[in-house]
Tab-separated table of C-alpha atoms and ligand atoms in Angstrom:
chain	number	residue	atom	x	y	z
N	1	MET	CA	102.806	20.519	214.457
N	2	ALA	CA	99.445	18.597	214.318
N	3	THR	CA	100.295	14.751	214.033
N	4	HIS	CA	97.080	13.018	215.627
N	5	PRO	CA	94.423	12.561	212.989
N	6	ALA	CA	91.906	14.501	214.938
N	7	ASP	CA	94.287	17.452	214.978
N	8	ILE	CA	95.126	17.168	211.297
N	9	ALA	CA	91.176	17.293	210.614
N	10	ALA	CA	90.785	20.254	212.920
N	11	ALA	CA	93.668	21.986	211.203
N	12	ALA	CA	92.252	21.323	207.887
N	13	LEU	CA	88.641	22.625	208.987
N	14	SER	CA	90.423	25.542	210.471
N	15	GLU	CA	91.765	26.650	207.066
N	16	ARG	CA	88.781	25.879	205.092
N	17	TYR	CA	86.787	28.194	207.626
N	18	ARG	CA	89.160	30.785	206.870
N	19	THR	CA	89.176	30.841	203.305
N	20	THR	CA	85.338	30.330	202.943
N	21	ARG	CA	84.616	33.218	205.095
N	22	GLU	CA	87.331	35.444	203.352
N	23	GLN	CA	85.454	34.739	199.839
N	24	SER	CA	82.185	35.876	201.157
N	25	LEU	CA	83.684	39.146	201.498
N	26	ALA	CA	85.953	38.895	198.301
N	27	LEU	CA	82.857	38.073	196.441
N	28	ILE	CA	81.381	41.353	197.170
N	29	SER	CA	84.227	43.558	197.433
N	30	GLU	CA	83.473	45.983	194.772
N	31	LEU	CA	80.065	46.889	196.264
N	32	GLN	CA	79.518	50.138	198.634
N	33	PRO	CA	78.140	50.058	202.114
N	34	GLU	CA	74.892	51.719	200.520
N	35	ASP	CA	74.487	48.632	198.082
N	36	THR	CA	74.596	46.165	200.978
N	37	VAL	CA	71.225	47.465	202.944
N	38	VAL	CA	68.711	47.222	199.979
N	39	GLN	CA	65.756	44.750	199.809
N	40	THR	CA	63.736	44.648	196.684
N	41	MET	CA	61.631	41.800	197.375
N	42	PRO	CA	60.663	39.410	199.922
N	43	ASP	CA	62.991	36.645	198.457
N	44	VAL	CA	65.873	39.119	198.422
N	45	SER	CA	67.995	39.635	201.325
N	46	PRO	CA	70.417	42.464	201.842
N	47	THR	CA	74.207	41.880	201.398
N	48	LYS	CA	74.666	42.929	204.791
N	49	TRP	CA	71.855	40.667	206.155
N	50	HIS	CA	73.608	37.461	204.475
N	51	LEU	CA	77.036	38.468	205.884
N	52	ALA	CA	75.468	38.808	209.556
N	53	HIS	CA	73.121	35.792	209.305
N	54	VAL	CA	75.683	33.197	208.171
N	55	THR	CA	77.908	34.519	210.975
N	56	TRP	CA	74.832	34.223	213.562
N	57	PHE	CA	74.419	30.619	212.364
N	58	PHE	CA	77.962	29.614	213.618
N	59	GLU	CA	77.319	31.976	216.955
N	60	ARG	CA	74.117	30.104	217.679
N	61	PHE	CA	74.950	26.367	216.498
N	62	VAL	CA	78.285	26.239	217.241
N	63	LEU	CA	79.795	28.713	219.800
N	64	GLU	CA	76.959	28.633	222.205
N	65	LEU	CA	76.920	24.964	222.088
N	66	GLY	CA	80.616	24.115	222.259
N	67	LEU	CA	82.710	27.190	223.599
N	68	LYS	CA	82.818	27.417	227.307
N	69	GLY	CA	82.535	31.011	228.533
N	70	TYR	CA	81.423	32.299	225.119
N	71	SER	CA	79.364	35.638	225.129
N	72	ARG	CA	77.246	36.851	222.392
N	73	PHE	CA	78.616	39.725	220.363
N	74	ASP	CA	75.196	41.585	220.781
N	75	ASP	CA	72.204	39.775	222.302
N	76	GLN	CA	69.944	41.802	219.868
N	77	TYR	CA	71.448	40.184	216.762
N	78	HIS	CA	69.954	36.870	217.766
N	79	PHE	CA	66.516	38.176	216.786
N	80	LEU	CA	67.750	40.210	213.786
N	81	PHE	CA	69.602	37.431	212.044
N	82	ASN	CA	67.739	34.324	212.871
N	83	SER	CA	66.189	33.220	209.292
N	84	TYR	CA	63.636	30.548	210.101
N	85	TYR	CA	64.718	28.621	213.019
N	86	TYR	CA	61.684	28.823	215.243
N	87	THR	CA	62.974	26.460	217.732
N	88	ALA	CA	65.774	28.797	218.468
N	89	GLY	CA	63.523	31.733	218.762
N	90	GLN	CA	61.673	34.431	217.361
N	91	MET	CA	62.997	36.468	214.127
N	92	HIS	CA	62.550	39.799	212.565
N	93	ALA	CA	60.187	39.528	209.542
N	94	ARG	CA	61.961	38.540	206.307
N	95	PRO	CA	60.371	41.137	203.812
N	96	LYS	CA	61.554	43.788	206.383
N	97	ARG	CA	65.226	42.802	206.354
N	98	GLY	CA	65.767	45.864	204.052
N	99	LEU	CA	64.683	48.356	206.701
N	100	LEU	CA	67.761	47.283	208.911
N	101	SER	CA	69.987	50.414	208.308
N	102	ARG	CA	71.378	49.349	211.719
N	103	PRO	CA	73.540	47.605	212.670
N	104	THR	CA	75.899	49.301	210.017
N	105	LEU	CA	78.054	47.261	207.518
N	106	SER	CA	81.022	48.251	209.544
N	107	GLN	CA	79.484	46.684	212.820
N	108	VAL	CA	78.453	43.292	210.823
N	109	LEU	CA	82.051	43.097	209.683
N	110	ASP	CA	83.422	43.496	213.325
N	111	TYR	CA	80.717	40.824	214.250
N	112	ARG	CA	82.203	38.459	211.649
N	113	SER	CA	85.622	38.973	213.017
N	114	TYR	CA	84.528	38.433	216.715
N	115	VAL	CA	82.831	34.973	215.761
N	116	ASP	CA	85.797	34.093	213.656
N	117	THR	CA	88.327	34.544	216.260
N	118	ALA	CA	86.070	32.153	218.545
N	119	ILE	CA	85.679	29.701	216.042
N	120	GLN	CA	89.437	29.392	215.598
N	121	GLN	CA	89.927	29.277	219.113
N	122	LEU	CA	87.607	26.455	219.428
N	123	LEU	CA	89.240	24.601	216.495
N	124	GLN	CA	92.828	25.279	217.925
N	125	THR	CA	92.035	24.071	221.469
N	126	ASN	CA	90.737	20.992	220.492
N	127	ALA	CA	87.457	21.934	222.123
N	128	ALA	CA	85.630	20.713	219.187
N	129	ASP	CA	84.380	17.172	219.325
N	130	ASP	CA	82.796	15.389	216.154
N	131	LYS	CA	79.403	16.850	216.514
N	132	LEU	CA	80.791	20.309	216.736
N	133	ILE	CA	82.913	19.771	213.553
N	134	SER	CA	79.851	18.251	211.826
N	135	ILE	CA	78.144	21.556	212.776
N	136	ILE	CA	80.722	23.814	211.498
N	137	THR	CA	81.159	21.952	208.239
N	138	LEU	CA	77.331	22.430	207.934
N	139	GLY	CA	77.808	26.246	208.505
N	140	LEU	CA	80.658	26.359	205.813
N	141	ASN	CA	78.268	24.591	203.454
N	142	HIS	CA	75.512	26.948	204.634
N	143	GLU	CA	77.835	29.966	203.853
N	144	ARG	CA	78.549	28.659	200.440
N	145	GLN	CA	74.710	28.653	199.601
N	146	HIS	CA	74.393	32.147	201.118
N	147	GLN	CA	77.491	33.234	198.821
N	148	GLU	CA	75.460	32.296	195.824
N	149	LEU	CA	72.322	33.972	197.238
N	150	MET	CA	74.287	37.142	197.883
N	151	LEU	CA	75.226	37.391	194.045
N	152	THR	CA	71.650	36.448	192.971
N	153	ASP	CA	70.183	38.645	195.313
N	154	ILE	CA	72.404	41.729	194.562
N	155	LYS	CA	71.591	41.132	190.821
N	156	HIS	CA	68.073	41.760	191.452
N	157	VAL	CA	68.894	44.745	193.696
N	158	PHE	CA	70.813	46.385	190.806
N	159	SER	CA	68.581	45.296	187.991
N	160	CYS	CA	65.989	47.517	189.921
N	161	ASN	CA	68.299	50.546	189.782
N	162	PRO	CA	68.211	52.578	186.571
N	163	LEU	CA	71.814	52.723	186.486
N	164	HIS	CA	72.037	49.029	186.099
N	165	PRO	CA	75.732	48.933	187.913
N	166	PRO	CA	77.742	46.036	187.392
N	167	VAL	CA	78.314	43.974	190.418
N	168	SER	CA	81.922	43.397	189.507
N	169	ARG	CA	84.075	45.145	186.860
N	170	SER	CA	86.728	42.357	187.059
N	171	LEU	CA	84.546	39.244	185.668
N	172	GLU	CA	86.151	37.159	182.888
N	173	PRO	CA	84.617	37.753	179.295
N	174	VAL	CA	81.996	35.466	178.450
N	175	PRO	CA	83.112	32.997	175.524
N	176	THR	CA	80.768	32.730	172.437
N	177	LYS	CA	80.235	29.330	170.731
N	178	ASP	CA	77.848	27.759	168.176
N	179	VAL	CA	76.090	24.987	169.597
N	180	ALA	CA	74.634	21.866	167.774
N	181	ALA	CA	70.903	21.351	167.247
N	182	TYR	CA	69.103	19.945	170.342
N	183	SER	CA	69.661	16.259	170.787
N	184	TYR	CA	68.806	13.467	173.428
N	185	SER	CA	70.599	10.364	174.619
N	186	THR	CA	69.064	7.353	175.808
N	187	GLY	CA	68.842	7.315	179.615
N	188	ASP	CA	69.310	4.430	181.657
N	189	GLU	CA	66.046	2.672	182.729
N	190	GLY	CA	65.238	0.036	185.265
N	191	ILE	CA	66.114	0.384	189.237
N	192	HIS	CA	68.717	2.665	189.971
N	193	PRO	CA	70.360	3.766	193.339
N	194	ILE	CA	69.544	7.529	194.063
N	195	GLY	CA	71.139	9.829	196.700
N	196	PHE	CA	74.523	10.710	198.675
N	197	ASN	CA	76.931	8.064	198.406
N	198	GLU	CA	80.448	9.653	198.533
N	199	SER	CA	82.548	10.552	201.449
N	200	GLY	CA	82.372	13.890	202.917
N	201	PHE	CA	79.612	16.369	203.367
N	202	ALA	CA	75.958	16.070	202.100
N	203	PHE	CA	72.675	17.802	203.272
N	204	ASP	CA	70.111	15.669	205.031
N	205	ASN	CA	67.940	15.990	201.988
N	206	GLU	CA	70.143	13.699	199.862
N	207	THR	CA	69.757	11.182	201.952
N	208	PRO	CA	68.963	8.028	202.599
N	209	ARG	CA	70.277	6.522	199.263
N	210	HIS	CA	67.594	4.396	197.915
N	211	ASP	CA	66.340	2.939	194.843
N	212	ALA	CA	64.482	4.446	192.061
N	213	LEU	CA	62.472	3.146	189.009
N	214	LEU	CA	63.406	4.801	185.763
N	215	GLN	CA	61.119	4.484	182.903
N	216	GLU	CA	62.467	4.311	178.991
N	217	HIS	CA	63.421	7.752	178.689
N	218	ARG	CA	65.882	10.227	176.643
N	219	ILE	CA	67.604	13.041	178.134
N	220	GLY	CA	68.974	16.234	176.398
N	221	ASP	CA	72.362	16.656	175.816
N	222	ARG	CA	72.644	20.170	176.601
N	223	LEU	CA	70.794	23.025	178.207
N	224	VAL	CA	68.152	25.113	176.310
N	225	THR	CA	69.602	28.165	174.744
N	226	ASN	CA	68.337	31.732	174.540
N	227	GLY	CA	67.853	31.328	170.755
N	228	GLU	CA	65.486	28.345	171.471
N	229	TYR	CA	63.507	30.118	173.936
N	230	ARG	CA	63.254	33.066	171.633
N	231	GLU	CA	61.693	30.754	169.182
N	232	PHE	CA	59.013	29.882	171.743
N	233	ILE	CA	58.360	33.764	172.491
N	234	GLU	CA	58.080	34.389	168.736
N	235	ASP	CA	55.672	31.591	168.116
N	236	GLY	CA	53.420	33.220	170.782
N	237	GLY	CA	54.372	30.748	173.429
N	238	TYR	CA	53.340	33.250	176.169
N	239	GLU	CA	49.845	33.909	174.723
N	240	ASN	CA	48.684	30.050	174.000
N	241	SER	CA	47.327	28.760	177.285
N	242	GLU	CA	47.671	25.225	175.633
N	243	HIS	CA	51.329	25.124	176.721
N	244	TRP	CA	50.721	26.117	180.391
N	245	LEU	CA	49.783	24.623	183.529
N	246	SER	CA	46.911	26.234	185.177
N	247	ASP	CA	49.114	27.872	188.026
N	248	GLY	CA	51.534	28.933	185.409
N	249	TRP	CA	49.013	30.717	183.228
N	250	ALA	CA	47.385	32.340	186.156
N	251	THR	CA	50.899	33.433	187.170
N	252	ILE	CA	52.259	34.674	183.761
N	253	SER	CA	48.561	36.605	183.347
N	254	GLU	CA	48.930	38.215	186.596
N	255	ASN	CA	52.379	39.227	186.445
N	256	ALA	CA	52.303	40.006	182.751
N	257	TRP	CA	55.510	37.922	181.984
N	258	GLN	CA	56.360	37.984	178.320
N	259	ARG	CA	60.121	36.842	178.594
N	260	PRO	CA	62.840	35.490	181.066
N	261	LEU	CA	63.705	37.966	184.060
N	262	TYR	CA	66.209	40.678	183.067
N	263	TRP	CA	65.686	40.673	179.474
N	264	ASP	CA	64.546	43.970	177.943
N	265	GLU	CA	61.529	44.770	176.367
N	266	LYS	CA	63.014	44.285	172.836
N	267	ASN	CA	64.653	41.043	173.689
N	268	GLU	CA	67.889	42.244	172.627
N	269	ASN	CA	69.680	42.834	175.893
N	270	GLU	CA	69.795	41.208	179.469
N	271	PHE	CA	71.033	42.527	182.758
N	272	THR	CA	74.132	40.677	184.131
N	273	LEU	CA	76.354	40.495	187.160
N	274	SER	CA	78.825	42.497	184.900
N	275	GLY	CA	76.014	45.054	183.632
N	276	ASP	CA	73.766	45.222	180.644
N	277	ARG	CA	74.862	42.821	177.635
N	278	ALA	CA	73.285	41.854	174.362
N	279	ILE	CA	71.632	38.366	174.514
N	280	ASP	CA	73.714	35.684	173.288
N	281	ASP	CA	71.355	33.271	171.574
N	282	ASN	CA	73.753	30.166	171.984
N	283	ALA	CA	74.099	30.714	175.679
N	284	PRO	CA	71.801	28.851	178.080
N	285	VAL	CA	68.405	30.565	178.882
N	286	CYS	CA	68.202	31.514	182.548
N	287	HIS	CA	65.955	33.176	185.109
N	288	VAL	CA	62.809	31.392	183.901
N	289	SER	CA	60.395	30.039	186.269
N	290	PHE	CA	59.337	26.241	186.748
N	291	TYR	CA	55.937	27.265	185.040
N	292	GLU	CA	58.025	28.654	181.721
N	293	ALA	CA	60.395	25.809	181.661
N	294	ASP	CA	57.242	23.509	181.604
N	295	ALA	CA	55.472	25.446	179.057
N	296	PHE	CA	58.548	25.685	176.914
N	297	ALA	CA	58.969	21.728	177.029
N	298	ARG	CA	55.478	21.154	176.099
N	299	TRP	CA	55.679	23.595	173.295
N	300	SER	CA	58.858	21.609	172.242
N	301	GLY	CA	57.068	18.249	172.443
N	302	ALA	CA	59.149	17.174	175.372
N	303	ARG	CA	59.124	17.410	179.059
N	304	LEU	CA	61.209	17.989	182.004
N	305	PRO	CA	63.440	15.471	183.413
N	306	THR	CA	62.671	13.954	186.746
N	307	GLU	CA	65.233	14.329	189.632
N	308	PHE	CA	66.233	10.759	189.173
N	309	GLU	CA	66.710	10.530	185.569
N	310	TRP	CA	68.924	13.964	185.818
N	311	GLU	CA	70.971	12.270	188.934
N	312	VAL	CA	71.852	8.885	186.824
N	313	ALA	CA	72.698	10.966	183.962
N	314	ALA	CA	74.717	13.565	185.507
N	315	GLY	CA	76.449	11.091	187.774
N	316	LYS	CA	78.342	9.840	184.653
N	317	HIS	CA	80.082	12.946	184.511
N	318	GLY	CA	82.564	14.710	186.962
N	319	VAL	CA	81.822	18.004	188.532
N	320	GLY	CA	82.936	20.785	186.211
N	321	GLY	CA	82.100	23.341	183.853
N	322	ASN	CA	80.912	27.127	184.300
N	323	LEU	CA	81.025	27.534	188.191
N	324	MET	CA	81.711	30.497	190.516
N	325	GLU	CA	85.399	30.078	190.149
N	326	SER	CA	85.145	30.603	186.255
N	327	ARG	CA	84.381	34.156	187.262
N	328	HIS	CA	81.863	34.616	184.263
N	329	TRP	CA	79.110	34.684	186.551
N	330	HIS	CA	76.783	34.127	183.583
N	331	PRO	CA	75.786	31.070	181.723
N	332	VAL	CA	77.974	30.409	178.754
N	333	ALA	CA	77.536	28.544	175.373
N	334	SER	CA	79.216	25.110	175.544
N	335	SER	CA	79.507	22.082	173.493
N	336	GLY	CA	79.608	20.190	176.721
N	337	PRO	CA	76.791	18.082	178.466
N	338	GLN	CA	76.339	21.233	181.020
N	339	PHE	CA	74.939	19.011	183.666
N	340	PHE	CA	76.977	21.132	186.230
N	341	GLY	CA	77.354	24.828	186.732
N	342	ASP	CA	75.679	27.685	184.114
N	343	VAL	CA	72.114	27.117	185.420
N	344	TRP	CA	70.180	25.198	188.096
N	345	GLU	CA	68.200	22.904	185.906
N	346	TRP	CA	64.191	22.463	186.727
N	347	THR	CA	63.024	19.109	187.281
N	348	SER	CA	59.586	17.574	187.093
N	349	SER	CA	60.074	16.308	190.536
N	350	SER	CA	58.200	17.794	193.632
N	351	TYR	CA	60.643	18.610	196.474
N	352	ALA	CA	59.933	15.540	198.631
N	353	PRO	CA	61.611	13.468	201.226
N	354	TYR	CA	63.457	10.390	200.238
N	355	PRO	CA	62.135	7.161	201.850
N	356	GLY	CA	63.121	6.845	205.270
N	357	PHE	CA	64.183	10.350	205.330
N	358	ARG	CA	65.250	11.795	208.852
N	359	PRO	CA	65.845	15.447	209.462
N	360	LEU	CA	68.922	16.508	211.680
N	361	GLU	CA	68.405	16.586	215.233
N	362	GLY	CA	67.339	19.382	217.189
N	363	SER	CA	66.754	23.221	215.637
N	364	LEU	CA	69.246	22.061	212.540
N	365	GLY	CA	66.089	19.665	211.633
N	366	GLU	CA	64.506	23.100	210.236
N	367	TYR	CA	67.149	23.510	207.680
N	368	ASN	CA	65.720	21.510	204.809
N	369	GLY	CA	62.966	18.944	205.865
N	370	LYS	CA	60.277	21.468	206.886
N	371	PHE	CA	60.290	23.214	203.134
N	372	MET	CA	59.319	19.787	201.473
N	373	CYS	CA	55.818	21.031	200.422
N	374	ASN	CA	54.771	22.737	197.337
N	375	GLN	CA	58.330	23.360	195.882
N	376	MET	CA	60.268	21.657	192.962
N	377	THR	CA	63.654	20.102	192.931
N	378	VAL	CA	66.323	21.717	190.749
N	379	ARG	CA	69.754	20.140	190.035
N	380	GLY	CA	73.277	21.065	189.042
N	381	GLY	CA	74.355	24.168	190.478
N	382	SER	CA	74.952	27.433	188.581
N	383	CYS	CA	77.540	29.938	187.435
N	384	VAL	CA	77.722	31.337	190.861
N	385	SER	CA	77.924	27.848	192.572
N	386	ALA	CA	81.244	27.079	194.267
N	387	ARG	CA	82.881	23.938	192.599
N	388	ASP	CA	83.443	22.323	196.059
N	389	HIS	CA	79.678	22.764	196.768
N	390	ILE	CA	78.261	20.945	194.046
N	391	ARG	CA	77.601	17.095	193.407
N	392	SER	CA	75.221	15.015	191.600
N	393	SER	CA	73.176	14.144	194.698
N	394	TYR	CA	72.573	17.855	195.359
N	395	ARG	CA	69.239	18.899	195.780
N	396	SER	CA	68.158	22.598	195.747
N	397	PHE	CA	64.490	23.506	195.568
N	398	PHE	CA	62.371	26.666	194.800
N	399	TYR	CA	59.014	27.762	194.378
N	400	PRO	CA	57.346	27.267	190.621
N	401	ASP	CA	57.231	30.724	190.202
N	402	ALA	CA	60.737	31.728	191.432
N	403	ARG	CA	62.891	33.388	188.712
N	404	TRP	CA	65.658	35.370	190.426
N	405	GLN	CA	67.871	32.439	190.642
N	406	PHE	CA	70.033	31.178	187.835
N	407	LEU	CA	67.255	28.700	186.777
N	408	GLY	CA	67.133	26.970	183.254
N	409	ILE	CA	65.980	24.161	181.298
N	410	ARG	CA	66.982	20.783	179.925
N	411	LEU	CA	64.625	18.840	178.231
N	412	ALA	CA	63.697	15.051	178.410
N	413	LYS	CA	61.553	12.850	176.555
N	414	ASP	CA	59.374	9.590	177.040
N	415	GLY	CA	60.430	6.078	175.272
N	416	HIS	CA	63.738	5.450	173.303
N	417	GLY	CA	62.650	7.375	170.103
N	418	SER	CA	63.531	6.091	166.755
X	501	FE2	FE1	70.727	30.709	206.102
């Protein structure tokens, strides 16, 4: 029985490793092997690739560094399942991940077992120092991110299949509820600390904590609904260039976008992780790009919140709501503030380093920092984010034309209003 604090920490991490890895398989337990190979666009990775890549992360950054005598499961996997870590070597082209019919799913599952055994050996023999423990913890948070990606990516894959199959037949029914008219609360103004300030894990891009100046503003009390977005569509929102950023107007014109991704052409039904479903006008709108969120806000006489306004407002609420564990895997109507879960919320903030930001050392410095250009920050997690993975300081980021993630809208306004 472990009694030393370091042993207790290693035992807790061992258990967390086991449950997190098991959950990756549980989430996709209703898929068939054929489902796990398909790639429908460059942003979407096949389920099988995700399962292998998160395993490669542990092999490359933990086992090769810390487990004496470790030998790779297969040398070629290093090339196939490296994502974007150029300092760790070359990699297979991202848009071609769907061409990898080999290794088979069965071989990838064997790879997972092989690495799991080695990681548990590392933890149980106390061979892991603080540095290795911190990288294993990063690897588990990395796997959490890929769990969400597996669900959003397979949703896109199945949406491209005319059969529109459900990803799961065992999800919880989505509750319906009337929501109040859109309202705003006065936000805190002045100088406020921003960034990670808790115990436990945070990504490097949430640090260092620093002061930000918030102007007079109001922030929306809930997410924008499908019904409100439908009004924008029916008012000619997609036909009126006045509402749109130049890049946004070009993007919707080139792609002939008329509605959120996954809505049918009658704006009646939408594709979800449990198959086709009637659009609930009280549920949060999702699968909209930054451009659409920004245009909707302009049409509404409002704007998107900055990530700092969002963080100060969300920090007053505990993490809760419609997250992965709710097993709706779709945004739901709510009378709550909806800061966490349902949809990632677009902010008006460019994804940029905080003052004094330093990436992690070595190859892991490529994790976040090198993407701090041309992307927008999103906040709050979604209905497929794990509860233990979300916090008010968490920053994710997407290109402004991305729509395949669960991405939605909260409004803000300048001033205190009347
Ligand atoms: Fe990754």
